[in-house]
Amino acid sequence: MAELSPLLAARWSPHAFDPSVELTDGEAASLLEAARWAPSAGNRQPWRFLLGRRADEAYKRLFVHLAAENQRWAGQASALLLGAYLLPAAPAGSARTPASPAPATHGCRQAAHGQAQPGHDQAQAAYDPAQAVYDLGQAVAHLTVQAGAIGLHVHQMTGFDRTGLAVDLALPDDVRPHVVVAIGRLGDPLSLPGDLRRRETELRHRHPVTDLLLGLSPG
């Protein structure tokens, strides 16, 4: 395998978190700062976050909307972080077509944000919701790497009731919840139900790089 940074090589998504560990103010600030400095099209920074630490109101509201499969283990995490994206503004004189929240799939603080700076690709990207989702993914990826740097692990979840959570939190119409991230320190795999315990201890697999590369069609 090609050489990787230890931060990337050691990254994985655990189910077992230590229920005795609290997320400190310094750790929370470090994670959100890492997300804040992720790249984004035209520097729009369309990510929005809500951080809940164990036993506070934000944590409870996020947890209750998780899919049952995720509730089996996520309640041991030190924090739950909602990652949402800001829908781009529609061009002047046009109405935005509401985007339906994506269905749930298996498997309170806001980061500071600045003003978008003009860029050569901003005009094209300004009205594309897919770009906002992509940028949110980059912010969460930065947060994930920073978590590893300070001894934390994260597990990202798309299995939650997006519509119900948006209503519960009274989110603005242009803020769309997309992912919930469990954050904490590693716990005991033996505390997990049998099926999750097996998943926690089995070897990880990835497709070979050759399967990921696109080729050019002849002609």
Tab-separated table of N, CA, C and O in Angstrom, residues 137-202:
chain	number	residue	atom	x	y	z
A	137	GLY	N	-19.245	18.285	2.769
A	137	GLY	CA	-18.452	17.069	2.907
A	137	GLY	C	-16.982	17.368	3.159
A	137	GLY	O	-16.317	16.692	3.955
A	138	GLN	N	-16.467	18.391	2.482
A	138	GLN	CA	-15.070	18.757	2.712
A	138	GLN	C	-14.864	19.276	4.136
A	138	GLN	O	-13.855	18.975	4.782
A	139	ALA	N	-15.812	20.064	4.630
A	139	ALA	CA	-15.689	20.590	5.992
A	139	ALA	C	-15.700	19.453	7.016
A	139	ALA	O	-14.916	19.454	7.977
A	140	VAL	N	-16.584	18.468	6.825
A	140	VAL	CA	-16.637	17.339	7.752
A	140	VAL	C	-15.371	16.496	7.640
A	140	VAL	O	-14.866	15.976	8.640
A	141	ALA	N	-14.828	16.364	6.435
A	141	ALA	CA	-13.577	15.626	6.270
A	141	ALA	C	-12.445	16.316	7.034
A	141	ALA	O	-11.620	15.664	7.695
A	142	HIS	N	-12.373	17.647	6.947
A	142	HIS	CA	-11.353	18.376	7.698
A	142	HIS	C	-11.534	18.153	9.201
A	142	HIS	O	-10.560	17.947	9.934
A	143	LEU	N	-12.774	18.211	9.657
A	143	LEU	CA	-13.061	17.969	11.069
A	143	LEU	C	-12.622	16.568	11.480
A	143	LEU	O	-12.065	16.361	12.566
A	144	THR	N	-12.842	15.587	10.592
A	144	THR	CA	-12.485	14.199	10.886
A	144	THR	C	-10.983	14.036	11.074
A	144	THR	O	-10.520	13.351	12.000
A	145	VAL	N	-10.205	14.653	10.193
A	145	VAL	CA	-8.750	14.564	10.311
A	145	VAL	C	-8.271	15.272	11.578
A	145	VAL	O	-7.392	14.778	12.294
A	146	GLN	N	-8.852	16.423	11.885
A	146	GLN	CA	-8.474	17.135	13.106
A	146	GLN	C	-8.819	16.309	14.342
A	146	GLN	O	-8.070	16.315	15.331
A	147	ALA	N	-9.940	15.603	14.297
A	147	ALA	CA	-10.305	14.732	15.419
A	147	ALA	C	-9.198	13.712	15.674
A	147	ALA	O	-8.799	13.483	16.826
A	148	GLY	N	-8.698	13.089	14.603
A	148	GLY	CA	-7.617	12.128	14.770
A	148	GLY	C	-6.370	12.753	15.356
A	148	GLY	O	-5.648	12.128	16.149
A	149	ALA	N	-6.100	14.009	15.001
A	149	ALA	CA	-4.904	14.696	15.492
A	149	ALA	C	-4.961	14.954	16.991
A	149	ALA	O	-3.917	15.097	17.634
A	150	ILE	N	-6.170	15.024	17.563
A	150	ILE	CA	-6.294	15.298	19.002
A	150	ILE	C	-6.832	14.082	19.764
A	150	ILE	O	-7.343	14.215	20.873
A	151	GLY	N	-6.702	12.909	19.154
A	151	GLY	CA	-7.030	11.675	19.858
A	151	GLY	C	-8.487	11.287	19.883
A	151	GLY	O	-8.894	10.453	20.704
A	152	LEU	N	-9.278	11.864	18.993
A	152	LEU	CA	-10.703	11.548	18.928
A	152	LEU	C	-11.008	10.734	17.677
A	152	LEU	O	-10.230	10.704	16.729
A	153	HIS	N	-12.162	10.092	17.677
A	153	HIS	CA	-12.678	9.406	16.494
A	153	HIS	C	-14.078	9.924	16.201
A	153	HIS	O	-14.771	10.424	17.097
A	154	VAL	N	-14.483	9.792	14.954
A	154	VAL	CA	-15.838	10.187	14.570
A	154	VAL	C	-16.481	9.069	13.754
A	154	VAL	O	-15.791	8.247	13.147
A	155	HIS	N	-17.793	9.069	13.758
A	155	HIS	CA	-18.577	8.141	12.935
A	155	HIS	C	-19.706	8.953	12.311
A	155	HIS	O	-20.555	9.495	13.018
A	156	GLN	N	-19.694	9.047	10.997
A	156	GLN	CA	-20.674	9.851	10.283
A	156	GLN	C	-21.923	9.015	9.973
A	156	GLN	O	-21.814	7.856	9.580
A	157	MET	N	-23.091	9.644	10.116
A	157	MET	CA	-24.353	8.942	9.903
A	157	MET	C	-25.274	9.760	8.998
A	157	MET	O	-25.468	10.955	9.232
A	158	THR	N	-25.831	9.102	8.006
A	158	THR	CA	-26.910	9.710	7.231
A	158	THR	C	-28.253	9.062	7.570
A	158	THR	O	-29.276	9.449	7.006
A	159	GLY	N	-28.230	8.092	8.466
A	159	GLY	CA	-29.463	7.428	8.884
A	159	GLY	C	-30.148	8.201	9.997
A	159	GLY	O	-29.953	7.929	11.190
A	160	PHE	N	-30.951	9.195	9.611
A	160	PHE	CA	-31.738	9.949	10.581
A	160	PHE	C	-32.894	10.628	9.844
A	160	PHE	O	-32.901	10.727	8.617
A	161	ASP	N	-33.871	11.067	10.613
A	161	ASP	CA	-35.069	11.695	10.060
A	161	ASP	C	-34.774	13.171	9.791
A	161	ASP	O	-34.895	14.021	10.670
A	162	ARG	N	-34.407	13.485	8.559
A	162	ARG	CA	-34.023	14.849	8.234
A	162	ARG	C	-35.205	15.817	8.361
A	162	ARG	O	-35.068	16.920	8.888
A	163	THR	N	-36.349	15.397	7.860
A	163	THR	CA	-37.520	16.276	7.913
A	163	THR	C	-37.935	16.541	9.349
A	163	THR	O	-38.179	17.686	9.748
A	164	GLY	N	-38.013	15.492	10.147
A	164	GLY	CA	-38.401	15.650	11.543
A	164	GLY	C	-37.426	16.500	12.326
A	164	GLY	O	-37.828	17.333	13.149
A	165	LEU	N	-36.138	16.319	12.063
A	165	LEU	CA	-35.137	17.102	12.773
A	165	LEU	C	-35.211	18.578	12.379
A	165	LEU	O	-35.107	19.468	13.229
A	166	ALA	N	-35.408	18.845	11.090
A	166	ALA	CA	-35.510	20.236	10.637
A	166	ALA	C	-36.685	20.935	11.312
A	166	ALA	O	-36.591	22.110	11.706
A	167	VAL	N	-37.807	20.228	11.458
A	167	VAL	CA	-38.975	20.803	12.124
A	167	VAL	C	-38.698	21.000	13.607
A	167	VAL	O	-39.002	22.054	14.190
A	168	ASP	N	-38.109	19.998	14.250
A	168	ASP	CA	-37.833	20.059	15.682
A	168	ASP	C	-36.908	21.226	16.020
A	168	ASP	O	-37.093	21.920	17.033
A	169	LEU	N	-35.915	21.463	15.171
A	169	LEU	CA	-34.954	22.535	15.419
A	169	LEU	C	-35.404	23.875	14.840
A	169	LEU	O	-34.704	24.877	15.017
A	170	ALA	N	-36.552	23.885	14.155
A	170	ALA	CA	-37.047	25.105	13.508
A	170	ALA	C	-35.976	25.721	12.603
A	170	ALA	O	-35.730	26.932	12.633
A	171	LEU	N	-35.356	24.866	11.792
A	171	LEU	CA	-34.312	25.349	10.894
A	171	LEU	C	-34.918	26.228	9.806
A	171	LEU	O	-36.029	25.974	9.330
A	172	PRO	N	-34.214	27.253	9.377
A	172	PRO	CA	-34.691	28.057	8.243
A	172	PRO	C	-34.863	27.193	7.002
A	172	PRO	O	-34.214	26.143	6.856
A	173	ASP	N	-35.721	27.613	6.092
A	173	ASP	CA	-36.009	26.818	4.901
A	173	ASP	C	-34.784	26.569	4.043
A	173	ASP	O	-34.734	25.589	3.295
A	174	ASP	N	-33.802	27.472	4.118
A	174	ASP	CA	-32.632	27.307	3.258
A	174	ASP	C	-31.491	26.550	3.932
A	174	ASP	O	-30.401	26.448	3.380
A	175	VAL	N	-31.732	25.987	5.129
A	175	VAL	CA	-30.728	25.175	5.815
A	175	VAL	C	-31.203	23.729	5.835
A	175	VAL	O	-32.256	23.427	6.402
A	176	ARG	N	-30.443	22.844	5.181
A	176	ARG	CA	-30.855	21.453	5.024
A	176	ARG	C	-29.932	20.514	5.801
A	176	ARG	O	-28.734	20.437	5.516
A	177	PRO	N	-30.441	19.800	6.803
A	177	PRO	CA	-29.615	18.836	7.531
A	177	PRO	C	-29.189	17.694	6.624
A	177	PRO	O	-29.982	17.214	5.802
A	178	HIS	N	-27.948	17.256	6.749
A	178	HIS	CA	-27.434	16.232	5.833
A	178	HIS	C	-26.725	15.078	6.534
A	178	HIS	O	-26.784	13.951	6.058
A	179	VAL	N	-26.060	15.336	7.650
A	179	VAL	CA	-25.288	14.284	8.311
A	179	VAL	C	-25.247	14.565	9.807
A	179	VAL	O	-25.291	15.720	10.238
A	180	VAL	N	-25.215	13.507	10.607
A	180	VAL	CA	-24.961	13.614	12.036
A	180	VAL	C	-23.672	12.860	12.327
A	180	VAL	O	-23.505	11.726	11.874
A	181	VAL	N	-22.767	13.472	13.060
A	181	VAL	CA	-21.457	12.905	13.328
A	181	VAL	C	-21.324	12.616	14.817
A	181	VAL	O	-21.485	13.527	15.647
A	182	ALA	N	-21.058	11.356	15.156
A	182	ALA	CA	-20.764	10.983	16.540
A	182	ALA	C	-19.281	11.208	16.791
A	182	ALA	O	-18.439	10.834	15.971
A	183	ILE	N	-18.951	11.810	17.936
A	183	ILE	CA	-17.573	12.184	18.256
A	183	ILE	C	-17.232	11.690	19.656
A	183	ILE	O	-18.040	11.833	20.585
A	184	GLY	N	-16.051	11.122	19.810
A	184	GLY	CA	-15.624	10.706	21.136
A	184	GLY	C	-14.319	9.942	21.102
A	184	GLY	O	-13.625	9.905	20.082
A	185	ARG	N	-13.987	9.337	22.217
A	185	ARG	CA	-12.803	8.491	22.319
A	185	ARG	C	-13.237	7.034	22.294
A	185	ARG	O	-14.361	6.693	22.651
A	186	LEU	N	-12.325	6.190	21.842
A	186	LEU	CA	-12.665	4.783	21.656
A	186	LEU	C	-13.102	4.137	22.968
A	186	LEU	O	-12.515	4.378	24.027
A	187	GLY	N	-14.147	3.301	22.861
A	187	GLY	CA	-14.636	2.549	23.996
A	187	GLY	C	-14.344	1.073	23.849
A	187	GLY	O	-13.570	0.646	22.975
A	188	ASP	N	-14.987	0.274	24.653
A	188	ASP	CA	-14.769	-1.165	24.689
A	188	ASP	C	-15.680	-1.849	23.676
A	188	ASP	O	-16.906	-1.798	23.813
A	189	PRO	N	-15.108	-2.520	22.662
A	189	PRO	CA	-15.958	-3.220	21.686
A	189	PRO	C	-16.850	-4.286	22.319
A	189	PRO	O	-17.915	-4.600	21.777
A	190	LEU	N	-16.448	-4.824	23.459
A	190	LEU	CA	-17.238	-5.858	24.119
A	190	LEU	C	-18.545	-5.309	24.684
A	190	LEU	O	-19.445	-6.078	25.033
A	191	SER	N	-18.661	-3.986	24.756
A	191	SER	CA	-19.904	-3.376	25.232
A	191	SER	C	-20.985	-3.353	24.158
A	191	SER	O	-22.144	-3.034	24.451
A	192	LEU	N	-20.618	-3.668	22.923
A	192	LEU	CA	-21.552	-3.607	21.806
A	192	LEU	C	-22.340	-4.892	21.655
A	192	LEU	O	-21.878	-5.969	22.051
A	193	PRO	N	-23.529	-4.832	21.045
A	193	PRO	CA	-24.239	-6.062	20.672
A	193	PRO	C	-23.365	-6.905	19.738
A	193	PRO	O	-22.473	-6.387	19.054
A	194	GLY	N	-23.653	-8.201	19.690
A	194	GLY	CA	-22.793	-9.138	18.975
A	194	GLY	C	-22.506	-8.771	17.535
A	194	GLY	O	-21.361	-8.840	17.072
A	195	ASP	N	-23.529	-8.358	16.783
A	195	ASP	CA	-23.301	-8.057	15.373
A	195	ASP	C	-22.416	-6.828	15.201
A	195	ASP	O	-21.532	-6.796	14.331
A	196	LEU	N	-22.617	-5.818	16.053
A	196	LEU	CA	-21.770	-4.634	15.971
A	196	LEU	C	-20.360	-4.929	16.467
A	196	LEU	O	-19.387	-4.360	15.970
A	197	ARG	N	-20.246	-5.828	17.441
A	197	ARG	CA	-18.925	-6.207	17.939
A	197	ARG	C	-18.101	-6.844	16.829
A	197	ARG	O	-16.919	-6.569	16.671
A	198	ARG	N	-18.742	-7.693	16.046
A	198	ARG	CA	-18.023	-8.326	14.930
A	198	ARG	C	-17.585	-7.291	13.909
A	198	ARG	O	-16.454	-7.327	13.411
A	199	ARG	N	-18.463	-6.357	13.589
A	199	ARG	CA	-18.109	-5.304	12.631
A	199	ARG	C	-16.983	-4.426	13.180
A	199	ARG	O	-16.148	-3.913	12.424
A	200	GLU	N	-16.951	-4.259	14.499
A	200	GLU	CA	-15.950	-3.393	15.118
A	200	GLU	C	-14.544	-3.987	15.040
A	200	GLU	O	-13.555	-3.263	14.999
A	201	THR	N	-14.458	-5.305	15.036
A	201	THR	CA	-13.154	-5.971	15.136
A	201	THR	C	-12.688	-6.609	13.828
A	201	THR	O	-11.559	-7.086	13.764
A	202	GLU	N	-13.522	-6.649	12.803
A	202	GLU	CA	-13.096	-7.269	11.558
A	202	GLU	C	-12.170	-6.342	10.779
A	202	GLU	O	-12.126	-5.134	11.010
